[in-house]
Amino acid sequence: MTNTEAKLRKPRQRLDPSDEVLIGRLAEGDQSAFNEIFDRYHRQIYNFIAKQVNDRESCEDLTQEVFMRVYKSASNFDTSKKFTSWLYKIALNEVKRHWKRTGARQTYSLNTPLSNEAGEAERADFIEDAREVPEDSTESELFSRNLRQLIDQLPDKQRTVVLLKVYQELTFEEIAEICECPLSTVLSRMRYAVDKLRRWLGVEDGQAEYGL
Amino acid sequence: MDCKKIQKQIFRFIYGESDEYELRAIKAHLEICNACEAEQKIIEEILVQIKSGVPDDPVPDGFKERVLSQVQALAEQDS
């Protein structure tokens, strides 16, 4: 593993028993299997949801709902699939249902151009926004806050790929399974998303104007 | 592989997910193409910054207990 790879993803540990064995046990009524699954994944799922839903109470409710669904649907799990793909698919659907219910998610137009005045205006807004933070914010808090906003502004499908890849450290194959699309589509979404973030952050030819 | 193909596969390469054939082809190309090599480094830097720039949110206190008690209630309801 290269240094960069090490910064981007932690090495995966082989879990024993495997997730698939645990979900099989849960389907047979073994409550302790649920506890083990919950221990393994509740932090990741909470964080996956928290990067998409802003209020804490909803994050908690949605994460709880994901695990309740796991509990109730264990017997429906397709053992030919990977458990994590199934789990994240449930989480993704819960978030989508939440947006539908609350109307909270403001979708960003897939057609929003980045190379014209509109794109420049967004970047200007971003930089302007960065100036309107409490005086006691540190530089890293400021960067974090604005980066979250930028990621939030990505089109849904691109944002999902970035969240699953960068923060959840899933493989592109797993993400393709979760998003139910070809691997090439996942890679294209990743490319578009990173190109947008790069532009918004002002990174060109190795030079960063802001924060990098 | 030409530059266009390299750029399509660059994310898999960066994350160590290329298959053996891709890995060899990409490495060979990066040795002779300064533009692709520079692009790879920029993308890597952006990805590192994106990852480290947004820390994980802590799970609220008592969350585990709340969920497990809900599941317990559900299990009792079912039995």
Short mmCIF file of N, CA, C and O in Angstrom, two decimals, chain A residues 23 26-27 65-78 86 90, chain B residues 74:
data_model
loop_
_atom_site.label_atom_id
_atom_site.label_comp_id
_atom_site.label_asym_id
_atom_site.label_seq_id
_atom_site.Cartn_x
_atom_site.Cartn_y
_atom_site.Cartn_z
N ILE A 23 -25.65 -12.52 9.67
CA ILE A 23 -27.02 -12.20 9.22
C ILE A 23 -27.83 -13.50 9.09
O ILE A 23 -29.04 -13.52 9.36
N LEU A 26 -28.88 -14.28 12.54
CA LEU A 26 -29.97 -13.38 12.93
C LEU A 26 -31.30 -13.85 12.33
O LEU A 26 -32.34 -13.85 13.00
N ALA A 27 -31.23 -14.28 11.08
CA ALA A 27 -32.45 -14.77 10.41
C ALA A 27 -33.03 -15.97 11.15
O ALA A 27 -34.24 -16.21 11.12
N GLU A 65 -33.65 3.36 12.27
CA GLU A 65 -34.56 2.74 11.29
C GLU A 65 -33.81 1.74 10.40
O GLU A 65 -34.33 0.67 10.08
N VAL A 66 -32.59 2.09 10.01
CA VAL A 66 -31.78 1.19 9.18
C VAL A 66 -31.59 -0.15 9.91
O VAL A 66 -31.81 -1.22 9.34
N PHE A 67 -31.22 -0.07 11.18
CA PHE A 67 -30.94 -1.31 11.91
C PHE A 67 -32.22 -2.07 12.25
O PHE A 67 -32.21 -3.32 12.32
N MET A 68 -33.31 -1.35 12.42
CA MET A 68 -34.59 -2.04 12.62
C MET A 68 -34.95 -2.82 11.36
O MET A 68 -35.46 -3.94 11.42
N ARG A 69 -34.66 -2.23 10.21
CA ARG A 69 -34.94 -2.92 8.94
C ARG A 69 -34.06 -4.15 8.79
O ARG A 69 -34.50 -5.18 8.28
N VAL A 70 -32.80 -4.00 9.19
CA VAL A 70 -31.89 -5.15 9.14
C VAL A 70 -32.47 -6.28 9.99
O VAL A 70 -32.54 -7.44 9.58
N TYR A 71 -32.92 -5.90 11.18
CA TYR A 71 -33.47 -6.89 12.11
C TYR A 71 -34.70 -7.59 11.50
O TYR A 71 -34.80 -8.81 11.52
N LYS A 72 -35.60 -6.76 10.97
CA LYS A 72 -36.86 -7.31 10.46
C LYS A 72 -36.67 -8.08 9.15
O LYS A 72 -37.43 -8.99 8.86
N SER A 73 -35.68 -7.67 8.35
CA SER A 73 -35.55 -8.25 7.00
C SER A 73 -34.41 -9.24 6.87
O SER A 73 -34.05 -9.60 5.75
N ALA A 74 -33.83 -9.64 7.98
CA ALA A 74 -32.66 -10.54 7.91
C ALA A 74 -32.94 -11.78 7.06
O ALA A 74 -32.07 -12.23 6.31
N SER A 75 -34.17 -12.28 7.17
CA SER A 75 -34.48 -13.51 6.43
C SER A 75 -34.61 -13.25 4.92
O SER A 75 -34.60 -14.19 4.12
N ASN A 76 -34.72 -11.99 4.53
CA ASN A 76 -34.82 -11.67 3.09
C ASN A 76 -33.45 -11.43 2.46
O ASN A 76 -33.36 -11.17 1.27
N PHE A 77 -32.40 -11.45 3.28
CA PHE A 77 -31.07 -11.15 2.75
C PHE A 77 -30.65 -12.22 1.73
O PHE A 77 -30.74 -13.41 2.01
N ASP A 78 -30.22 -11.75 0.58
CA ASP A 78 -29.77 -12.64 -0.49
C ASP A 78 -28.31 -13.03 -0.19
O ASP A 78 -27.41 -12.20 -0.30
N TRP A 86 -25.83 -4.51 0.95
CA TRP A 86 -27.25 -4.54 1.34
C TRP A 86 -27.51 -3.48 2.43
O TRP A 86 -28.47 -2.72 2.35
N ILE A 90 -29.89 -0.09 2.18
CA ILE A 90 -30.98 0.24 3.11
C ILE A 90 -30.80 1.67 3.62
O ILE A 90 -31.74 2.47 3.66
N LEU B 74 -39.24 -5.18 19.89
CA LEU B 74 -39.73 -5.78 18.65
C LEU B 74 -39.70 -7.30 18.73
O LEU B 74 -40.64 -7.97 18.31
#
